[in-house]
Amino acid sequence: MPGRVQSVERAAAILQVLASEAQPTPLHHLASALGLAKGTAHGLLQTLKDVGFVDQDEESGLYAVGVGLLQLAAPALDHNELRSRAINWADALASRTHLAVHVGTLEGAGVVVVHHVFRPDSRPQTLVTGTSFPLHASALGKVLLAHDPRAMRAAMASGLESHTYRTVVDWPALQRQLADVRDVGWAADVEEREPGVAALAAPVRDRSGYVVAAIGVEGAPDELCDARSRPLVSVAGHVTDAARAVSRELGHGRRP
Amino acid sequence: MPGRVQSVERAAAILQVLASEAQPTPLHHLASALGLAKGTAHGLLQTLKDVGFVDQDEESGLYAVGVGLLQLAAPALDHNELRSRAINWADALASRTHLAVHVGTLEGAGVVVVHHVFRPDSRPQTLVTGTSFPLHASALGKVLLAHDPRAMRAAMASGLESHTYRTVVDWPALQRQLADVRDVGWAADVEEREPGVAALAAPVRDRSGYVVAAIGVEGAPDELCDARSRPLVSVAGHVTDAARAVSRELGHGRRP
DNA sequence: ACGGTCGTTCGACGATGTCGAACGCCGTGC
DNA sequence: GCACGGCGTTCGACATCGTCGAACGACCGT
């Protein structure tokens, strides 16, 4: 691509492959996955090691994304006023509902989880901070679609991909759902993004009243819904209360 | 540096400057800070934008580290077995001690906080995940120095820099402290890294018995120490219990 | 209206990134 | 014990690509 720096694109591609692998990766795999000569891959990897973005195991020679990369991402994330302010209310929401809590913001064509509170029990859980959820097939995403025109433009550009048999992939049906979201103040996703998973989310507004994020809970459908898969209003109430509290922290509702 | 890719080094330097700035940064500042032509900085920034590592505000034109970078760092962090296993015990330690909890591992010449549990109250707190603490001037770091020869080599290479008037910057005195750490099983830092802050930490061992991390609590000196600034044995007991529990989760103490 | 600053674009040029070949090490099979 | 294949690493040649200075358009302040 003209005007872009190819070696930086290649280095980023290496990081993306490393991040997507469950285990440390050999150099030859990276080279072949990206169509690079081994010498080229080696030069890029040594540079990434020097700057702390990649670690290489001394014994096996395998490569992985280094914790050093976190030093870039985490402080930048914490500069985000939203996340700083959401943290306490997210903890409270998790305690109150006994569910996992996510906070997400629009990023490209998806909603990226910027904060994740584990459900307060000892079952194994997977951190999803940094993960991008589809806008049309997640509660967090529907909140953004309902209130943020940029989200709507992004969804129209990328289309409505099916994720489960319950995903809404019909624009009129989705529009009707979004009208309901604006009406009741929260969104639901019942096995639309992932089988066996339901979520409820509500909008977080900034000082000017714009929706800048969504906060929500996630769990098994029978933890959030009644026997006919209808979301429990009690859970939705906890979510909207938390969303309002975070919005107040961001200055929403204060006189100028 | 021969054998390294200069443009990847430059791109990494840009990210490091952006991460260290409290607010979004103009292109000309980045160019002058790194001694680059504006056209060069522009090409690197557009490439970083394309790969999602940098965002540019549409109105102001200012640049910042993008949430997209988190998508690389967070999943890679979660692959780290240590952090997955530490999360629950860290929450329990925070509840028990009413203090903030950190888990840290050796990274270069410092100890990087890979997990941070906020103290369970509503006072404002700052997330330090990703932050590197000095080895000799932090409880986490002293644990690693006491048990991990790589940490000792790194500290010898980088020296003992003073952080407060209480920082130990004398090798024999530090060595004596580290012998005590090995003896009692925990380390303390009383206003050595930061004025008004004290911390206690204990070693986390892997299946083979090697110390791979430290877990600790942090708070005001009077929350962890008695009137003569001596660490409270009760708090140290909670910390060593948590460290042992995490070590067991990592397989320490199991027969092969 | 004008001047200055900034982000962006463009083309020339040479510095650097890339690649193929080779090397050393390690593990495996015979 | 030896040979062989695979892998990470090194090196030098070459041409591709990254860099920079100049210029442009937009915006802002005076």
Coordinates of C-alpha atoms (C1' of nucleotides) in Angstrom, one line a residue:
Chain A
M1 CA 0.0 0.0 0.0
P2 CA 1.6 3.3 -1.1
G3 CA 2.3 5.8 1.6
R4 CA 2.4 3.1 4.3
V5 CA 5.4 1.6 5.9
Q6 CA 5.5 -2.1 4.9
S7 CA 7.8 -3.2 7.6
V8 CA 5.6 -1.7 10.3
E9 CA 2.6 -3.5 8.7
R10 CA 4.6 -6.7 8.8
A11 CA 5.6 -6.3 12.4
A12 CA 2.0 -5.6 13.3
A13 CA 0.9 -8.8 11.5
I14 CA 3.5 -10.8 13.5
L15 CA 2.0 -9.4 16.7
Q16 CA -1.5 -10.2 15.6
V17 CA -0.6 -13.8 14.8
L18 CA 1.2 -14.2 18.1
A19 CA -1.8 -12.8 20.0
S20 CA -4.2 -15.2 18.3
E21 CA -2.1 -18.3 19.1
A22 CA -2.9 -20.1 22.3
Q23 CA 0.7 -21.1 22.8
P24 CA 4.2 -19.6 22.0
T25 CA 4.9 -19.9 18.3
P26 CA 8.0 -20.9 16.3
L27 CA 9.7 -18.5 13.9
H28 CA 9.2 -20.7 10.9
H29 CA 5.4 -20.8 11.5
L30 CA 5.3 -17.0 11.6
A31 CA 7.4 -16.8 8.4
S32 CA 5.2 -19.2 6.5
A33 CA 1.9 -17.8 7.9
L34 CA 2.8 -14.4 6.6
G35 CA 4.7 -15.4 3.5
L36 CA 8.0 -14.0 4.7
A37 CA 11.6 -15.3 4.4
K38 CA 12.9 -16.7 7.6
G39 CA 15.6 -14.0 7.7
T40 CA 13.0 -11.3 7.3
A41 CA 10.9 -12.7 10.1
H42 CA 14.0 -13.0 12.2
G43 CA 14.9 -9.4 11.8
L44 CA 11.4 -8.2 12.6
L45 CA 11.2 -10.4 15.6
Q46 CA 14.5 -9.3 17.0
T47 CA 13.4 -5.7 16.7
L48 CA 10.1 -6.5 18.4
K49 CA 12.1 -8.2 21.2
D50 CA 14.3 -5.1 21.6
V51 CA 11.3 -2.8 22.0
G52 CA 9.6 -5.2 24.4
F53 CA 6.6 -6.2 22.3
V54 CA 7.7 -9.8 21.9
D55 CA 9.3 -12.4 24.3
Q56 CA 11.3 -15.4 23.2
D57 CA 11.6 -18.4 25.4
E58 CA 15.3 -19.0 26.0
E59 CA 15.1 -22.8 25.9
S60 CA 12.5 -23.5 23.2
G61 CA 13.2 -20.5 21.0
L62 CA 9.4 -19.9 20.7
Y63 CA 8.0 -16.5 20.4
A64 CA 5.0 -14.9 22.3
V65 CA 3.5 -11.4 22.8
G66 CA 5.4 -9.9 25.7
V67 CA 4.0 -8.4 28.9
G68 CA 6.0 -5.3 27.8
L69 CA 3.2 -4.6 25.3
L70 CA 0.8 -4.2 28.2
Q71 CA 2.9 -1.2 29.3
L72 CA 1.6 0.6 26.3
A73 CA -1.9 -0.6 26.3
A74 CA -2.8 -0.4 30.0
P75 CA -1.9 3.2 30.8
A76 CA -3.5 4.3 27.6
L77 CA -6.6 2.5 28.6
D78 CA -6.6 4.1 32.0
H79 CA -6.4 7.5 30.5
N80 CA -9.8 6.7 29.4
E81 CA -12.0 8.6 31.8
L82 CA -14.9 6.2 31.2
R83 CA -13.1 3.1 32.5
S84 CA -11.7 4.9 35.5
R85 CA -15.2 5.9 36.5
A86 CA -16.9 2.7 35.6
I87 CA -14.8 0.4 37.7
N88 CA -16.5 0.8 41.0
W89 CA -20.0 0.7 39.7
A90 CA -19.1 -2.4 37.6
D91 CA -17.9 -4.1 40.8
A92 CA -21.1 -3.2 42.6
L93 CA -23.2 -4.4 39.7
A94 CA -21.4 -7.8 39.7
S95 CA -22.0 -8.1 43.4
R96 CA -25.6 -7.2 43.1
T97 CA -26.5 -9.5 40.2
H98 CA -23.9 -12.3 40.7
L99 CA -23.1 -12.0 37.0
A100 CA -20.1 -11.0 34.9
V101 CA -20.0 -7.3 33.9
H102 CA -18.7 -5.8 30.7
V103 CA -18.2 -2.2 29.7
G104 CA -17.8 -1.6 26.0
T105 CA -17.1 1.3 23.5
L106 CA -17.4 1.6 19.8
E107 CA -14.3 0.7 18.0
G108 CA -14.4 0.3 14.2
A109 CA -17.2 -2.0 13.3
G110 CA -17.6 -3.6 16.7
V111 CA -18.0 -2.9 20.4
V112 CA -14.7 -3.5 22.3
V113 CA -14.9 -4.6 25.9
V114 CA -12.7 -2.1 27.8
H115 CA -13.5 -3.4 31.3
H116 CA -14.5 -6.8 32.5
V117 CA -15.5 -7.8 36.1
F118 CA -15.7 -11.5 36.7
R119 CA -18.8 -13.0 38.1
P120 CA -18.2 -13.3 41.9
D121 CA -17.8 -17.0 42.2
S122 CA -15.0 -19.5 41.8
R123 CA -15.9 -21.1 38.4
P124 CA -13.2 -20.7 35.8
Q125 CA -13.7 -17.6 33.6
T126 CA -12.1 -16.1 30.6
L127 CA -11.0 -12.5 30.5
V128 CA -12.5 -10.8 27.4
T129 CA -11.1 -7.3 27.9
G130 CA -9.9 -6.2 24.4
T131 CA -12.3 -8.5 22.6
S132 CA -14.6 -7.0 20.0
F133 CA -18.2 -8.1 19.9
P134 CA -20.5 -7.7 16.9
L135 CA -22.7 -4.6 17.2
H136 CA -26.0 -6.3 16.0
A137 CA -25.5 -9.5 18.0
S138 CA -24.6 -8.3 21.4
A139 CA -26.5 -6.3 24.1
L140 CA -23.6 -3.8 24.4
G141 CA -23.6 -3.4 20.6
K142 CA -27.4 -2.9 20.3
V143 CA -27.2 -0.1 22.9
L144 CA -24.6 1.7 20.7
L145 CA -26.6 1.0 17.6
A146 CA -29.7 2.4 19.2
H147 CA -28.1 5.7 20.2
D148 CA -24.9 6.3 18.2
P149 CA -25.2 7.0 14.4
R150 CA -21.5 6.1 13.9
A151 CA -22.3 2.6 15.1
M152 CA -25.2 2.4 12.7
R153 CA -23.0 3.5 9.8
A154 CA -20.4 0.9 10.8
A155 CA -23.0 -1.9 11.0
M156 CA -24.5 -0.9 7.6
A157 CA -21.1 -1.1 6.1
S158 CA -20.2 -4.5 7.5
G159 CA -23.6 -6.2 7.3
L160 CA -25.5 -8.5 9.7
E161 CA -23.6 -11.7 10.0
S162 CA -25.2 -14.7 11.6
H163 CA -23.5 -15.9 14.8
T164 CA -26.1 -18.3 16.2
Y165 CA -29.5 -19.5 15.0
R166 CA -31.0 -16.6 17.0
T167 CA -29.0 -13.8 15.6
V168 CA -31.1 -11.1 14.0
V169 CA -29.9 -10.6 10.4
D170 CA -32.9 -8.8 9.1
W171 CA -32.6 -5.0 9.1
P172 CA -36.3 -4.2 9.7
A173 CA -36.4 -6.6 12.6
L174 CA -33.2 -5.1 14.0
Q175 CA -34.6 -1.6 13.6
R176 CA -37.7 -2.6 15.6
Q177 CA -35.5 -4.0 18.4
L178 CA -33.5 -0.8 18.5
A179 CA -36.7 1.3 18.8
D180 CA -37.6 -0.8 21.8
V181 CA -34.1 -0.3 23.2
R182 CA -34.6 3.5 23.0
D183 CA -38.0 3.1 24.5
V184 CA -37.1 0.9 27.6
G185 CA -33.5 2.1 28.1
W186 CA -31.8 -1.2 27.8
A187 CA -30.9 -4.0 25.3
A188 CA -30.9 -7.7 25.4
D189 CA -29.0 -10.5 23.6
V190 CA -30.4 -13.9 24.3
E191 CA -28.1 -16.5 22.6
E192 CA -27.6 -14.2 19.6
R193 CA -23.8 -13.8 19.9
E194 CA -23.0 -17.1 21.5
P195 CA -25.1 -20.2 22.2
G196 CA -25.8 -20.5 25.9
V197 CA -25.0 -16.9 26.7
A198 CA -27.4 -14.1 27.4
A199 CA -26.7 -10.4 28.2
L200 CA -28.4 -7.2 29.1
A201 CA -26.8 -3.7 28.7
A202 CA -27.7 0.0 29.1
P203 CA -26.3 3.2 27.8
V204 CA -23.6 5.3 29.5
R205 CA -23.9 9.0 28.6
D206 CA -21.3 11.8 28.8
R207 CA -21.8 15.3 30.1
S208 CA -23.4 16.3 26.8
G209 CA -25.9 13.4 26.9
Y210 CA -24.3 11.5 24.1
V211 CA -24.0 7.7 24.5
V212 CA -20.3 6.9 24.7
A213 CA -20.4 3.4 26.0
A214 CA -22.6 0.6 27.3
I215 CA -22.4 -1.4 30.5
G216 CA -24.0 -4.8 30.9
V217 CA -24.2 -8.1 32.5
E218 CA -23.7 -11.5 30.9
G219 CA -24.5 -15.1 32.0
A220 CA -26.5 -18.2 31.2
P221 CA -30.0 -17.4 29.8
D222 CA -31.7 -18.8 32.9
E223 CA -29.8 -16.4 35.1
L224 CA -31.1 -13.3 33.3
C225 CA -34.4 -14.5 31.7
D226 CA -37.6 -16.1 32.7
A227 CA -38.8 -19.5 31.5
R228 CA -39.9 -17.9 28.2
S229 CA -36.5 -16.3 27.5
R230 CA -37.8 -12.8 28.4
P231 CA -35.2 -10.7 30.2
L232 CA -35.9 -10.2 33.9
V233 CA -36.9 -6.6 34.6
S234 CA -35.2 -6.8 38.0
V235 CA -31.8 -7.5 36.4
A236 CA -32.5 -4.8 33.8
G237 CA -33.2 -2.4 36.6
H238 CA -29.8 -3.1 38.2
V239 CA -28.1 -2.6 34.9
T240 CA -29.8 0.7 34.1
D241 CA -29.1 1.9 37.7
A242 CA -25.4 1.2 37.2
A243 CA -25.4 2.9 33.8
R244 CA -27.0 6.0 35.2
A245 CA -24.5 6.1 38.1
V246 CA -21.6 5.9 35.6
S247 CA -23.2 8.6 33.5
R248 CA -23.5 10.9 36.5
E249 CA -19.8 10.3 37.2
L250 CA -19.1 11.4 33.6
G251 CA -21.0 14.6 34.3
H252 CA -24.3 13.7 32.7
G253 CA -27.3 15.6 34.1
R254 CA -25.2 18.4 35.6
R255 CA -25.9 21.9 34.8
P256 CA -23.1 23.6 32.7
Chain B
M1 CA 21.5 -0.8 15.2
P2 CA 22.6 -3.3 12.6
G3 CA 20.3 -6.3 12.0
R4 CA 17.3 -4.4 13.4
V5 CA 14.5 -2.8 11.4
Q6 CA 14.8 0.9 12.0
S7 CA 11.2 1.8 11.0
V8 CA 9.8 -0.7 13.5
E9 CA 11.9 0.8 16.2
R10 CA 10.6 4.2 15.2
A11 CA 7.0 3.0 15.2
A12 CA 7.5 1.5 18.7
A13 CA 9.1 4.8 19.9
I14 CA 6.0 6.7 18.7
L15 CA 3.8 4.3 20.6
Q16 CA 5.9 4.8 23.7
V17 CA 5.7 8.5 23.5
L18 CA 1.9 8.4 23.0
A19 CA 1.5 6.0 25.9
S20 CA 3.4 8.3 28.2
E21 CA 1.4 11.4 27.3
A22 CA -1.6 12.1 29.5
Q23 CA -3.5 13.6 26.5
P24 CA -3.7 13.1 22.8
T25 CA -0.6 14.3 21.0
P26 CA 0.0 16.4 17.9
L27 CA 2.0 15.0 15.0
H28 CA 4.6 17.8 15.1
H29 CA 5.3 17.1 18.8
L30 CA 6.0 13.4 18.0
A31 CA 8.2 14.4 15.1
S32 CA 10.3 16.8 17.1
A33 CA 10.4 14.5 20.2
L34 CA 11.9 11.7 18.1
G35 CA 13.9 13.8 15.7
L36 CA 11.9 12.7 12.6
A37 CA 10.7 14.7 9.6
K38 CA 7.0 15.4 9.7
G39 CA 6.5 13.4 6.5
T40 CA 8.2 10.4 8.1
A41 CA 6.2 10.7 11.3
H42 CA 3.1 11.0 9.2
G43 CA 3.8 7.8 7.2
L44 CA 4.5 5.8 10.4
L45 CA 1.4 7.2 12.1
Q46 CA -0.9 6.3 9.2
T47 CA 0.5 2.8 9.2
L48 CA -0.1 2.5 12.9
K49 CA -3.6 3.8 12.4
D50 CA -4.2 1.2 9.6
V51 CA -3.2 -1.6 12.0
G52 CA -5.3 -0.3 14.8
F53 CA -2.4 0.6 17.2
V54 CA -3.1 4.4 17.1
D55 CA -6.3 6.5 16.9
Q56 CA -6.5 10.0 15.5
D57 CA -9.2 12.3 16.7
E58 CA -11.2 13.4 13.6
E59 CA -11.7 17.0 14.7
S60 CA -8.4 17.9 16.4
G61 CA -6.1 15.7 14.4
L62 CA -4.4 14.6 17.6
Y63 CA -3.0 11.1 18.0
A64 CA -3.4 8.6 20.9
V65 CA -2.7 4.9 21.5
G66 CA -5.8 3.2 20.3
V67 CA -8.0 0.6 22.2
G68 CA -7.1 -1.7 19.3
L69 CA -3.7 -2.2 20.9
L70 CA -5.5 -3.7 23.9
Q71 CA -6.7 -6.4 21.6
L72 CA -3.2 -7.6 21.3
A73 CA -2.1 -7.2 24.9
A74 CA -5.1 -8.4 26.8
P75 CA -5.6 -11.9 25.2
A76 CA -1.9 -12.4 25.4
L77 CA -1.9 -11.6 29.1
D78 CA -4.8 -13.9 29.7
H79 CA -2.8 -16.8 28.1
N80 CA -0.5 -16.3 31.0
E81 CA -1.5 -19.1 33.3
L82 CA -0.3 -17.2 36.3
R83 CA -2.7 -14.4 36.0
S84 CA -5.7 -16.7 35.3
R85 CA -4.9 -18.6 38.5
A86 CA -4.1 -15.6 40.6
I87 CA -7.3 -13.7 39.9
N88 CA -9.6 -15.4 42.5
W89 CA -7.0 -15.4 45.3
A90 CA -6.1 -11.8 44.6
D91 CA -9.8 -10.9 45.0
A92 CA -9.9 -12.9 48.3
L93 CA -6.8 -11.2 49.6
A94 CA -8.2 -7.7 48.8
S95 CA -11.4 -8.6 50.7
R96 CA -9.5 -10.0 53.7
T97 CA -7.0 -7.2 54.1
H98 CA -9.0 -4.2 52.7
L99 CA -6.0 -3.3 50.7
A100 CA -5.1 -3.1 47.0
V101 CA -3.5 -6.2 45.6
H102 CA -0.8 -6.5 42.9
V103 CA 0.6 -9.5 41.1
G104 CA 4.0 -8.9 39.3
T105 CA 6.5 -10.7 37.2
L106 CA 10.0 -10.0 36.1
E107 CA 10.2 -8.0 32.9
G108 CA 13.6 -6.6 31.9
A109 CA 15.0 -4.6 34.8
G110 CA 11.7 -4.2 36.6
V111 CA 8.7 -6.0 38.0
V112 CA 5.6 -5.4 35.9
V113 CA 2.2 -5.5 37.5
V114 CA 0.2 -8.0 35.6
H115 CA -2.9 -8.0 37.8
H116 CA -4.3 -5.3 40.0
V117 CA -7.3 -5.6 42.4
F118 CA -8.5 -2.3 43.7
R119 CA -8.9 -1.9 47.5
P120 CA -12.6 -2.6 48.2
D121 CA -13.8 0.9 49.0
S122 CA -15.0 3.8 47.0
R123 CA -12.0 6.1 47.2
P124 CA -10.6 7.0 43.7
Q125 CA -7.8 4.7 42.6
T126 CA -5.4 4.4 39.7
L127 CA -5.0 1.3 37.7
V128 CA -1.3 0.3 37.6
T129 CA -1.6 -2.9 35.5
G130 CA 1.3 -2.7 33.0
T131 CA 3.4 -0.4 35.2
S132 CA 7.0 -1.4 35.9
F133 CA 8.2 -1.1 39.6
P134 CA 11.9 -0.9 40.5
L135 CA 13.2 -4.3 41.7
H136 CA 15.1 -2.9 44.7
A137 CA 12.5 -0.4 45.8
S138 CA 9.3 -2.4 45.9
A139 CA 8.1 -5.4 47.9
L140 CA 7.2 -7.3 44.7
G141 CA 10.7 -6.6 43.4
K142 CA 12.5 -7.7 46.5
V143 CA 10.7 -11.0 46.4
L144 CA 12.0 -11.6 42.9
L145 CA 15.5 -10.3 43.8
A146 CA 15.6 -12.8 46.7
H147 CA 14.7 -15.8 44.7
D148 CA 15.4 -15.2 41.0
P149 CA 19.0 -14.9 39.8
R150 CA 17.8 -13.2 36.6
A151 CA 16.3 -10.4 38.7
M152 CA 19.6 -10.0 40.6
R153 CA 21.6 -9.8 37.3
A154 CA 19.1 -7.1 36.0
A155 CA 19.4 -5.1 39.2
M156 CA 23.2 -5.2 39.1
A157 CA 23.2 -4.0 35.5
S158 CA 20.8 -1.1 36.1
G159 CA 21.9 0.0 39.6
L160 CA 20.1 1.0 42.8
E161 CA 18.4 4.3 42.1
S162 CA 17.0 6.3 44.9
H163 CA 13.2 6.8 44.7
T164 CA 12.5 8.2 48.2
Y165 CA 14.7 9.1 51.2
R166 CA 14.0 5.6 52.5
T167 CA 15.1 3.7 49.4
V168 CA 17.9 1.2 50.1
V169 CA 20.7 2.1 47.6
D170 CA 23.6 0.2 49.4
W171 CA 24.2 -3.3 48.0
P172 CA 25.3 -4.9 51.4
A173 CA 22.2 -3.5 53.1
L174 CA 20.0 -4.7 50.3
Q175 CA 21.6 -8.2 50.4
R176 CA 20.9 -8.4 54.1
Q177 CA 17.3 -7.5 53.5
L178 CA 17.0 -10.2 50.8
A179 CA 18.4 -12.8 53.2
D180 CA 15.6 -11.9 55.6
V181 CA 13.1 -12.2 52.8
R182 CA 14.3 -15.7 52.1
D183 CA 14.2 -16.4 55.8
V184 CA 10.7 -15.1 56.6
G185 CA 9.0 -15.7 53.2
W186 CA 7.9 -12.2 52.5
A187 CA 9.2 -8.8 51.6
A188 CA 8.3 -5.3 52.7
D189 CA 8.7 -1.8 51.2
V190 CA 7.9 1.0 53.6
E191 CA 7.9 4.3 51.7
E192 CA 10.9 3.1 49.6
R193 CA 9.3 3.3 46.1
E194 CA 6.8 6.1 46.8
P195 CA 6.3 8.4 49.8
G196 CA 3.2 7.5 51.8
V197 CA 3.0 4.0 50.4
A198 CA 3.9 0.7 52.0
A199 CA 3.6 -2.8 50.5
L200 CA 4.1 -6.4 51.5
A201 CA 4.7 -9.3 49.0
A202 CA 5.3 -13.0 48.9
P203 CA 6.7 -15.4 46.3
V204 CA 4.5 -17.4 43.9
R205 CA 6.2 -20.6 42.8
D206 CA 5.6 -22.9 39.8
R207 CA 5.3 -26.6 39.7
S208 CA 9.1 -26.9 39.8
G209 CA 9.4 -24.7 42.8
Y210 CA 10.9 -21.7 40.9
V211 CA 9.7 -18.2 41.9
V212 CA 7.9 -16.9 38.8
A213 CA 5.9 -14.0 40.4
A214 CA 5.1 -12.1 43.5
I215 CA 1.7 -11.2 45.0
G216 CA 1.4 -8.4 47.5
V217 CA -0.8 -5.8 49.1
E218 CA -0.2 -2.0 49.1
G219 CA -1.6 0.8 51.2
A220 CA -0.8 3.6 53.6
P221 CA 2.0 2.7 56.1
D222 CA -0.4 2.8 59.0
E223 CA -2.6 0.2 57.3
L224 CA 0.2 -2.4 57.0
C225 CA 2.7 -1.4 59.8
D226 CA 2.7 -0.8 63.5
A227 CA 3.6 2.6 65.1
R228 CA 7.3 1.9 64.6
S229 CA 6.9 1.2 60.8
R230 CA 7.3 -2.6 61.3
P231 CA 5.1 -4.7 59.0
L232 CA 2.2 -6.3 60.8
V233 CA 2.7 -10.1 60.9
S234 CA -1.1 -10.6 60.5
V235 CA -1.0 -8.9 57.1
A236 CA 2.1 -10.7 56.1
G237 CA 0.3 -14.0 57.0
H238 CA -2.6 -13.2 54.7
V239 CA -0.2 -12.4 51.9
T240 CA 1.9 -15.6 52.3
D241 CA -1.3 -17.6 52.5
A242 CA -2.5 -16.1 49.2
A243 CA 0.9 -16.7 47.6
R244 CA 0.8 -20.4 48.7
A245 CA -2.7 -20.8 47.3
V246 CA -1.7 -19.4 43.9
S247 CA 1.5 -21.6 43.9
R248 CA -0.7 -24.7 44.6
E249 CA -2.9 -23.7 41.6
L250 CA 0.3 -23.6 39.5
G251 CA 1.1 -27.1 40.6
H252 CA 3.7 -26.3 43.3
G253 CA 4.0 -29.1 45.9
R254 CA 2.4 -31.8 43.7
R255 CA 4.2 -35.0 43.1
P256 CA 5.3 -35.5 39.5
Chain C
dA1 C1' -6.7 40.0 4.6
dC2 C1' -2.5 38.1 5.9
dG3 C1' 1.0 35.4 8.0
dG4 C1' 2.1 31.4 10.6
dT5 C1' 1.4 26.7 11.9
dC6 C1' 0.1 22.2 11.1
dG7 C1' -1.3 17.8 8.8
dT8 C1' -0.8 15.9 4.5
dT9 C1' 1.0 14.8 -0.1
dC10 C1' 4.6 13.9 -3.5
dG11 C1' 8.8 12.7 -6.0
dA12 C1' 13.8 12.0 -5.8
dC13 C1' 17.4 9.5 -3.8
dG14 C1' 20.1 6.5 -1.2
dA15 C1' 19.8 3.9 2.9
dT16 C1' 17.8 0.2 4.5
dG17 C1' 14.9 -3.9 4.4
dT18 C1' 14.6 -8.2 2.1
dC19 C1' 15.9 -12.5 0.6
dG20 C1' 18.7 -16.6 -0.6
dA21 C1' 22.4 -19.1 0.9
dA22 C1' 25.0 -20.9 4.4
dC23 C1' 26.1 -22.1 9.1
dG24 C1' 25.7 -24.2 13.7
dC25 C1' 23.0 -26.7 16.8
dC26 C1' 19.7 -30.1 18.1
dG27 C1' 16.8 -34.1 17.9
dT28 C1' 15.7 -38.3 15.7
dG29 C1' 16.3 -42.5 13.3
dC30 C1' 19.2 -46.2 11.9
Chain D
dG1 C1' 28.0 -43.3 17.0
dC2 C1' 26.8 -41.2 12.8
dA3 C1' 24.0 -39.1 9.3
dC4 C1' 20.3 -36.3 8.1
dG5 C1' 16.7 -33.0 8.4
dG6 C1' 14.7 -29.0 10.5
dC7 C1' 15.2 -24.8 12.8
dG8 C1' 17.0 -20.3 14.4
dT9 C1' 20.5 -17.3 13.2
dT10 C1' 23.9 -14.7 10.4
dC11 C1' 25.6 -12.4 6.3
dG12 C1' 26.2 -10.0 2.0
dA13 C1' 24.2 -8.4 -2.4
dC14 C1' 20.8 -5.9 -4.5
dA15 C1' 16.9 -3.2 -5.5
dT16 C1' 13.0 -1.9 -3.1
dC17 C1' 11.2 1.0 0.0
dG18 C1' 11.6 4.5 3.7
dT19 C1' 13.0 9.0 4.3
dC20 C1' 13.2 13.8 3.7
dG21 C1' 12.6 18.5 1.9
dA22 C1' 9.5 21.1 -0.5
dA23 C1' 5.0 22.4 -1.4
dC24 C1' 0.1 22.6 -0.6
dG25 C1' -4.4 23.4 1.6
dA26 C1' -6.8 24.3 5.7
dC27 C1' -7.2 26.6 9.9
dC28 C1' -6.4 29.9 13.3
dG29 C1' -5.0 34.2 15.4
dT30 C1' -4.0 39.0 14.7

